[in-house]
Short mmCIF file of C-alpha atoms in Angstrom, two decimals:
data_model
loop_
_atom_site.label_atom_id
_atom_site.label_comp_id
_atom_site.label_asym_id
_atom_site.label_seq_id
_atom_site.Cartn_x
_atom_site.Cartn_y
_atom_site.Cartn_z
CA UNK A 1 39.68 72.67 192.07
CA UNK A 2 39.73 70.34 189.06
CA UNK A 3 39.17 73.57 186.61
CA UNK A 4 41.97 75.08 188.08
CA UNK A 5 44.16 72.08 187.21
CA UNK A 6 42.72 71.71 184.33
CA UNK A 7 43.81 75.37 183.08
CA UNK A 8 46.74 75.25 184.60
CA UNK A 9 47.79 72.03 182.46
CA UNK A 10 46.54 73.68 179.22
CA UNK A 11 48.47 77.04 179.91
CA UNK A 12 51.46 75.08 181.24
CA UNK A 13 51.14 73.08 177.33
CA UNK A 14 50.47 76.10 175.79
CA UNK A 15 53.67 77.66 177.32
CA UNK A 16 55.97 74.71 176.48
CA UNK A 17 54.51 75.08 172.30
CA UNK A 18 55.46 78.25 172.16
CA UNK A 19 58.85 77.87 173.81
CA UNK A 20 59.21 74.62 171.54
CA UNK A 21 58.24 77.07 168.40
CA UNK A 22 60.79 79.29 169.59
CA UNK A 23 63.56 77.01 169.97
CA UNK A 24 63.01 75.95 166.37
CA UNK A 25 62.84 79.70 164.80
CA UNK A 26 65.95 80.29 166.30
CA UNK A 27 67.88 76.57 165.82
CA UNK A 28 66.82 77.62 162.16
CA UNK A 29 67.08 81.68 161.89
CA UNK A 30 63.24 82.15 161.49
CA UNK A 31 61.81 85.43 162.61
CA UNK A 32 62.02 86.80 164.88
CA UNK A 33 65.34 85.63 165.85
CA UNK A 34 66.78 86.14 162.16
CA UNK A 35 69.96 87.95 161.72
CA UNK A 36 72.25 89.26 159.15
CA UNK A 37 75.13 87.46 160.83
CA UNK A 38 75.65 84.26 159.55
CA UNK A 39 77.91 81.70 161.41
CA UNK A 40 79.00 77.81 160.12
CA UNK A 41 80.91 75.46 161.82
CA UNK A 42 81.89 73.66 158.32
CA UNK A 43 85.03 75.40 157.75
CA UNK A 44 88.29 74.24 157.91
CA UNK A 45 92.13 75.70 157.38
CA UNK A 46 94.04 75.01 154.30
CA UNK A 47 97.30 75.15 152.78
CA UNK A 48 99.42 74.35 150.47
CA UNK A 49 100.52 71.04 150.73
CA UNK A 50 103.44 70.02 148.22
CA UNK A 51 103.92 67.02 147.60
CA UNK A 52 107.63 65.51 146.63
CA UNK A 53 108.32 63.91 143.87
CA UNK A 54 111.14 62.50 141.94
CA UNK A 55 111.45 63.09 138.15
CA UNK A 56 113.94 59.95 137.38
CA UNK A 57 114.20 56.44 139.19
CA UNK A 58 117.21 55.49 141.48
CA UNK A 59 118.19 54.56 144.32
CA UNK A 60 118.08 56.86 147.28
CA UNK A 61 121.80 57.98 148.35
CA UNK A 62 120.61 60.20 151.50
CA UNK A 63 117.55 61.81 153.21
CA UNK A 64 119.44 64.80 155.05
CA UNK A 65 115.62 65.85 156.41
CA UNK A 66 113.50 64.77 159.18
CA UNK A 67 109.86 64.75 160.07
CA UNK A 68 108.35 68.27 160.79
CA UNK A 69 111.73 69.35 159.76
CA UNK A 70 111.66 73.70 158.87
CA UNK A 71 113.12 73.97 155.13
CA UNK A 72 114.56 77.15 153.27
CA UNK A 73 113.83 76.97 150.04
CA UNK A 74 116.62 75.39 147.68
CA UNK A 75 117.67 73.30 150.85
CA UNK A 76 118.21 69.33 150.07
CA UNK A 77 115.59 67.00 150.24
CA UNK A 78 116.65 63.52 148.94
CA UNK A 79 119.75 62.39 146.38
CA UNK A 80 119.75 59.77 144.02
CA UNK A 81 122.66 57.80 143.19
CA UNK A 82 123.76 60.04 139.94
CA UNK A 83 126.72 57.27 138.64
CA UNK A 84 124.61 56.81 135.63
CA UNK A 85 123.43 59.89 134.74
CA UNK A 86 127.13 61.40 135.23
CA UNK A 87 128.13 59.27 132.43
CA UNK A 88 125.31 60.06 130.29
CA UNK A 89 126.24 63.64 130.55
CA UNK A 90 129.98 62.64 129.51
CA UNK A 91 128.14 60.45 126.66
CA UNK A 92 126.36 63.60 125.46
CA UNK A 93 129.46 65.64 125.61
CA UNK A 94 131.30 63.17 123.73
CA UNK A 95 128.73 63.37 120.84
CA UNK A 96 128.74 66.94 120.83
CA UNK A 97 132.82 67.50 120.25
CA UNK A 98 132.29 64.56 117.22
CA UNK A 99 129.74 66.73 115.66
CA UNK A 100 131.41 69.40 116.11
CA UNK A 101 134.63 68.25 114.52
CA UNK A 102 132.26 67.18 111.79
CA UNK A 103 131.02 70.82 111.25
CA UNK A 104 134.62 71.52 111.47
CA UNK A 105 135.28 68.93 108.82
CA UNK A 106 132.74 70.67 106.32
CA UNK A 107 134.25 74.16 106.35
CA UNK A 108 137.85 72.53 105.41
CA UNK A 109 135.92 70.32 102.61
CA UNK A 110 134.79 73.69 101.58
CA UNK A 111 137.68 75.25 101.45
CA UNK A 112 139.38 72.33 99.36
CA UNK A 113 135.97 72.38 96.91
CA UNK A 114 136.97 76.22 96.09
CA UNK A 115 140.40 74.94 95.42
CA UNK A 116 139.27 72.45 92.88
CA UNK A 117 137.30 75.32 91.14
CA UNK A 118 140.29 77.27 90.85
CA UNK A 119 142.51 74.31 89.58
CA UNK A 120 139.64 72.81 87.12
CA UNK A 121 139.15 76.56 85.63
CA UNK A 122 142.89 76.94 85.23
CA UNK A 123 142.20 73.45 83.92
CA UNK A 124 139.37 75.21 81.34
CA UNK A 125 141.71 77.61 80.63
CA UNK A 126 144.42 75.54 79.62
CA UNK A 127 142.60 73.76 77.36
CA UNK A 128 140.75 76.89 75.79
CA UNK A 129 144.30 78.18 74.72
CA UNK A 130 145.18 74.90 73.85
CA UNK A 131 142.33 74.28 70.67
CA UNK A 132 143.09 77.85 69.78
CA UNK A 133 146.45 77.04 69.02
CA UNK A 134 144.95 73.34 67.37
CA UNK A 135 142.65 75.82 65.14
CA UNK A 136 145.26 78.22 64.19
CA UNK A 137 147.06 75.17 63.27
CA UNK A 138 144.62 73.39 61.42
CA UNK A 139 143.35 76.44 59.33
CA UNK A 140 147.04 76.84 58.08
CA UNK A 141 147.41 73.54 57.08
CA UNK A 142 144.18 73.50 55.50
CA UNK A 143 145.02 76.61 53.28
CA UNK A 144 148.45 74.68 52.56
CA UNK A 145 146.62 71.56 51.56
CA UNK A 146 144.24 74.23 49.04
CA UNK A 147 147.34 75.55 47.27
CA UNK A 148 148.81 71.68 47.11
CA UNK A 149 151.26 72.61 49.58
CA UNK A 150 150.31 70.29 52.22
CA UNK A 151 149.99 66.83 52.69
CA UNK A 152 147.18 65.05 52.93
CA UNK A 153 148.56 63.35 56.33
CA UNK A 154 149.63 66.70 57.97
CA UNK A 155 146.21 67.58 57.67
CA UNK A 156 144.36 64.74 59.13
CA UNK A 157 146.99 65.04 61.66
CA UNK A 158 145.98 68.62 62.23
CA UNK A 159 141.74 67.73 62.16
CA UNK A 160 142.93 64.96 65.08
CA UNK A 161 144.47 68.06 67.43
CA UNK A 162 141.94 70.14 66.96
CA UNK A 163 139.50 67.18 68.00
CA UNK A 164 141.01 66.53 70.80
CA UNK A 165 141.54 70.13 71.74
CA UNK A 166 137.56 70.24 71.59
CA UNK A 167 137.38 67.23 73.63
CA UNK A 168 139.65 68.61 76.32
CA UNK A 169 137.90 71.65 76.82
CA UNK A 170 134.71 70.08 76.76
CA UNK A 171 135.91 68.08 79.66
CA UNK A 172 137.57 70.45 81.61
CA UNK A 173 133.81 72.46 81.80
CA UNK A 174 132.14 69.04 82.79
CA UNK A 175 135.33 68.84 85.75
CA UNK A 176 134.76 72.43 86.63
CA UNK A 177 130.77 71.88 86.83
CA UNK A 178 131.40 69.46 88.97
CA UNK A 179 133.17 70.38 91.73
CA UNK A 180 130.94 73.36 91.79
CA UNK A 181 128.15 71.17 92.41
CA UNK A 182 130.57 69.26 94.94
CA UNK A 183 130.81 72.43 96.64
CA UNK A 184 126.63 73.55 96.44
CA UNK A 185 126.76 69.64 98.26
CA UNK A 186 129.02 70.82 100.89
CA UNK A 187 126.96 74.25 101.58
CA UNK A 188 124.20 72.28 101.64
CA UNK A 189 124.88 69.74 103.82
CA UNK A 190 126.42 71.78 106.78
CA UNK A 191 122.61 73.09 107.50
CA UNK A 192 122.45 68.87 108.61
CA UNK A 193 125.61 69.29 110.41
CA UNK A 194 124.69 72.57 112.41
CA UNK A 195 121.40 70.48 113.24
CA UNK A 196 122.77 67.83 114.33
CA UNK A 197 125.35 69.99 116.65
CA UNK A 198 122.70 71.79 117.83
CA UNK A 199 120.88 68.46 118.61
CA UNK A 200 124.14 67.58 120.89
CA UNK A 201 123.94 70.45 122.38
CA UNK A 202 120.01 70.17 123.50
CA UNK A 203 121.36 66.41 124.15
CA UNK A 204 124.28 67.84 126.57
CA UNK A 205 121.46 70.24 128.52
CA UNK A 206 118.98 67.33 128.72
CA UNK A 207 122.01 65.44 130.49
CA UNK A 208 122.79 68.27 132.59
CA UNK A 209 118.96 68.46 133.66
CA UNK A 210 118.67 64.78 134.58
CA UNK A 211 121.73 64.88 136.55
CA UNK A 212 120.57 67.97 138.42
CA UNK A 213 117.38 66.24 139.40
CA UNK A 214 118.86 63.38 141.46
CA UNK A 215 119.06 65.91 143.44
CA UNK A 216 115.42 67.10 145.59
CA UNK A 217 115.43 69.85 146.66
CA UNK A 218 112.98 72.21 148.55
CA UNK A 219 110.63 74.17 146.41
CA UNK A 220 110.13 76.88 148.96
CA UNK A 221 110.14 77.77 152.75
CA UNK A 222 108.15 75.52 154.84
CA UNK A 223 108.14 72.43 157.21
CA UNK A 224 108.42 68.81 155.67
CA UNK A 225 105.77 66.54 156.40
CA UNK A 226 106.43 62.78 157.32
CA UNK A 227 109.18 61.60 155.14
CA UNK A 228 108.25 58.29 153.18
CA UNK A 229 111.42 57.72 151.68
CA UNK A 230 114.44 55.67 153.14
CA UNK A 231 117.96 55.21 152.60
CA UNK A 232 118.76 52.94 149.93
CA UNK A 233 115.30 52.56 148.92
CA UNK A 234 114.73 52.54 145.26
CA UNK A 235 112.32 54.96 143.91
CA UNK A 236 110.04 55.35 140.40
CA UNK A 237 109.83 58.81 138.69
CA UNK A 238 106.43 60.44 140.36
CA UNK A 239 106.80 58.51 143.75
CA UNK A 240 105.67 60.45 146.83
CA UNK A 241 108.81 61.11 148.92
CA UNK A 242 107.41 63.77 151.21
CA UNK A 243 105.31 66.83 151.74
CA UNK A 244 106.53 70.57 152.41
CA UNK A 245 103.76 72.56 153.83
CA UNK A 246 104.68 76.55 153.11
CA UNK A 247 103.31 79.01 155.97
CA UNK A 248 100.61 80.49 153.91
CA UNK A 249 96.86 79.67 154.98
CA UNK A 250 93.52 80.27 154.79
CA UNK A 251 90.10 79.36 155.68
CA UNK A 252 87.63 77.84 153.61
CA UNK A 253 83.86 77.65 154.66
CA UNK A 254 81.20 76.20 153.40
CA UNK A 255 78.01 78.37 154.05
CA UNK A 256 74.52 77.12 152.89
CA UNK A 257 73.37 79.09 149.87
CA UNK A 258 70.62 80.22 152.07
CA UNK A 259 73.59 82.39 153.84
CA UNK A 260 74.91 84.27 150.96
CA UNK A 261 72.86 86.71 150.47
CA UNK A 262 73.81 88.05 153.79
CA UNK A 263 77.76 87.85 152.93
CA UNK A 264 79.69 90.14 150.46
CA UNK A 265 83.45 89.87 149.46
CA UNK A 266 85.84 92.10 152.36
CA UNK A 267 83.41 91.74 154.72
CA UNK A 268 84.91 91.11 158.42
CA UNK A 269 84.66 87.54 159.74
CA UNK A 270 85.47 85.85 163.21
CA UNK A 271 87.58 82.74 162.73
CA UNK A 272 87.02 80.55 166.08
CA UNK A 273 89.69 77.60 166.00
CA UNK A 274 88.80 74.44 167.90
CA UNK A 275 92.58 73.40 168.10
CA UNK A 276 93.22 76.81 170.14
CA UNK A 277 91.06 76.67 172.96
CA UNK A 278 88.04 78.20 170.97
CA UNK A 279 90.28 81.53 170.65
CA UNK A 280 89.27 84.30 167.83
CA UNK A 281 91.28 85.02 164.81
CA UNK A 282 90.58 88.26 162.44
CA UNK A 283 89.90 87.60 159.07
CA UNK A 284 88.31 88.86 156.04
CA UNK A 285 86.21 87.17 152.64
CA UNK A 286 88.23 87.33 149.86
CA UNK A 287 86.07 85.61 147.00
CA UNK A 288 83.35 82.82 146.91
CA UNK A 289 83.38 79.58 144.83
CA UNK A 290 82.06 79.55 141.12
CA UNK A 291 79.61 76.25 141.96
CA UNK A 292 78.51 74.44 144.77
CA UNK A 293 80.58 72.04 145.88
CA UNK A 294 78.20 69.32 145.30
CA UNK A 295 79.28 70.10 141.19
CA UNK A 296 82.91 69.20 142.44
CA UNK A 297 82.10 66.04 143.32
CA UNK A 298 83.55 62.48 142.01
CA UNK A 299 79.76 61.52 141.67
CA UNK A 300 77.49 64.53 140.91
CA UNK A 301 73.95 63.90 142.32
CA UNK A 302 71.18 63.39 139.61
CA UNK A 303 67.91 65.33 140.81
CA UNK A 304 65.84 64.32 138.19
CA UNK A 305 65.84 60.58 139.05
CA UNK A 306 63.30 59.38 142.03
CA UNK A 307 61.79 61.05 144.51
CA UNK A 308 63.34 64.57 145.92
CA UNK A 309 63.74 66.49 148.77
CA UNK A 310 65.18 69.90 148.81
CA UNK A 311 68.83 70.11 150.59
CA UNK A 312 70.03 73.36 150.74
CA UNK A 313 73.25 73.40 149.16
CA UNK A 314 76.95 74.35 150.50
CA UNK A 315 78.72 77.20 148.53
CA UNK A 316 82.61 77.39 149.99
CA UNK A 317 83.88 80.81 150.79
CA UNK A 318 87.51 81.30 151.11
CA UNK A 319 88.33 83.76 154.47
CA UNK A 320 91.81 85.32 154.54
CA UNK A 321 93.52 85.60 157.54
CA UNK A 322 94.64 89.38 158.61
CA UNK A 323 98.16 90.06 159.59
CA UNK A 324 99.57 90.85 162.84
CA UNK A 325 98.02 88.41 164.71
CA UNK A 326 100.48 85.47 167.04
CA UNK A 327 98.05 82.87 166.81
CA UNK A 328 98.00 82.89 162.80
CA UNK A 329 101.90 81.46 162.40
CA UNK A 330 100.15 78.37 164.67
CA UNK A 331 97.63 77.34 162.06
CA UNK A 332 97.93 74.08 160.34
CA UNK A 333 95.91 72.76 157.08
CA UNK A 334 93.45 70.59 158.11
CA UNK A 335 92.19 72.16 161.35
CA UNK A 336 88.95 72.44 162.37
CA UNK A 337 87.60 76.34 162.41
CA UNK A 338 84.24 77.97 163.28
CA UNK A 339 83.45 81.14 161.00
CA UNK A 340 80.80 84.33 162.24
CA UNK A 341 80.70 87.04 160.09
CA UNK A 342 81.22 90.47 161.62
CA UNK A 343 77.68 92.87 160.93
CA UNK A 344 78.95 96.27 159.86
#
């Protein structure tokens, strides 16, 4: 009777190692309960979450949104009180029309610099004919004053004209070089004017732009998270407002690198979603992560330091979503999914 116990209580132990073995080969995909579908429960939904943001401090005029509010895109967010920056686009404007006249101002300076060319070479002119007539003059006398004719005063009197008919023309080419260089200054100068207009007019724009951003508006379709923001608060350039989350999502899961040689891009995939009573969503792999996301990390672990233990690491796998199924419109970023792929 005691052998009998006694091999009953060693098959009965040898019974429960084996099941214990067998529990572990599956728990951990050992033969011969491997399989070339792979399943993790470290996948989650995401989104894109925008986050709202002002590009200019003021003070907040009105918040026509709510929380969990559906948005068009274009629709208002938040306004700023845009007194100042009204006036600053007035200031601009102001500038503008003075440069402008200044610009104006330069062609009419032009025009009057041609008109002193023409009057300072009529000028030239004028006193060309004029020592002409001093020359012819002064070689008469001087062939009078030869023959004894002349006197010796009419011809100093003569040498004097003709000096100063020199002189004259002399000046009137120094009067007409210069108002040809006063009009080279004018031609040269408007390239600063046109600048400066077209600086006034980037300054105008710029104006424009800033008033246009007091008020938020919605970047595109989707449903505003909690708004942060209150009436009459006042609010920094680059403080958070509110979020719009847009309809489009996906899944990203993290499979160990163990898993991946089981999983190819386009393969079919089971999306199981905790938040929906476990229920199935159809769903595809569209690409897999360049690194593991242990390289993504704020701290990135140092293997070479101490002692080590292998971890196999998690490579994340973004899953589309297919169309044409009701539950999809439900799914939120954030949620909590279980992925299987789909053995073909």
């Amino acid at each position: 009777m005691k052998q009998y116990i006694r091999n009953t209580a060693t098959a009965l132990a040898v019974v429960l190692g084996l099941v214990g073995i067998g529990v572990v080969a599956y728990a951990w995909q050992l033969p011969p309960f491997s399989s070339e579908v792979q399943t993790t429960d470290n996948a989650y939904v995401r989104g894109y979450v925008t986050l709202i943001s002002p590009q200019l401090a003021g003070y907040v005029t009105d918040v026509p949104v709510k929380d969990y509010e559906t948005v068009k895109a274009g629709a208002v967010l938040a306004r700023l009180d845009d007194r100042i920056y009204r006036q600053k686009v007035e200031q601009a404007k102001a500038t503008l029309a003075s440069q402008q006249a200044a610009l104006a101002n330069s062609a009419q300076q032009e025009n009057a610099a041609k008109a002193s060319i023409g009057a300072s070479e009529a000028a030239l002119a004028s006193a060309t004919y004029a020592k002409r007539r001093a020359e012819e003059s002064w070689n008469r006398v001087e062939e009078l004053s030869n023959k004894g004719i002349a006197t010796q005063a009419d011809r100093e009197q003569s040498r004097t004209t003709l000096d100063q008919a020199e002189a004259s023309v002399s000046q009137a080419q120094a009067n007409l070089e210069v108002t040809r260089q006063n009009l080279q200054t004018i031609i040269v100068s408007r390239d600063s004017l046109r600048a400066a207009v077209a600086g006034a007019e980037a300054s105008v724009e710029l104006a424009k732009i800033d008033l246009s951003n007091t008020v938020i508006t919605s970047p595109r379709d989707g449903v505003v998270g909690e708004v942060g923001v209150k009436l009459g608060q006042y609010v920094a350039a680059g403080t958070q407002l509110m979020a719009v989350v847009p309809p489009d999502t996906w899944v990203i899961a993290n499979f160990k690198e163990t898993q991946l040689a089981y999983i190819k891009p386009g393969q079919a995939v089971e999306v199981r979603v905790d938040a929906f009573k476990h229920a199935t969503l159809k769903g595809h792999v569209e690409r897999f992560s360049p690194a593991a996301g242990s390289e993504f990390s704020v701290i990135k672990p140092d293997n070479a330091t101490g002692n080590f233990t292998k971890v196999a690491q998690r490579i994340p796998v973004r899953i589309a979503i297919d169309d044409g199924q009701d539950l999809s419109k439900y799914l939120a970023p954030g949620l909590s999914v279980v992925v299987t792929t789909v053995q073909e």
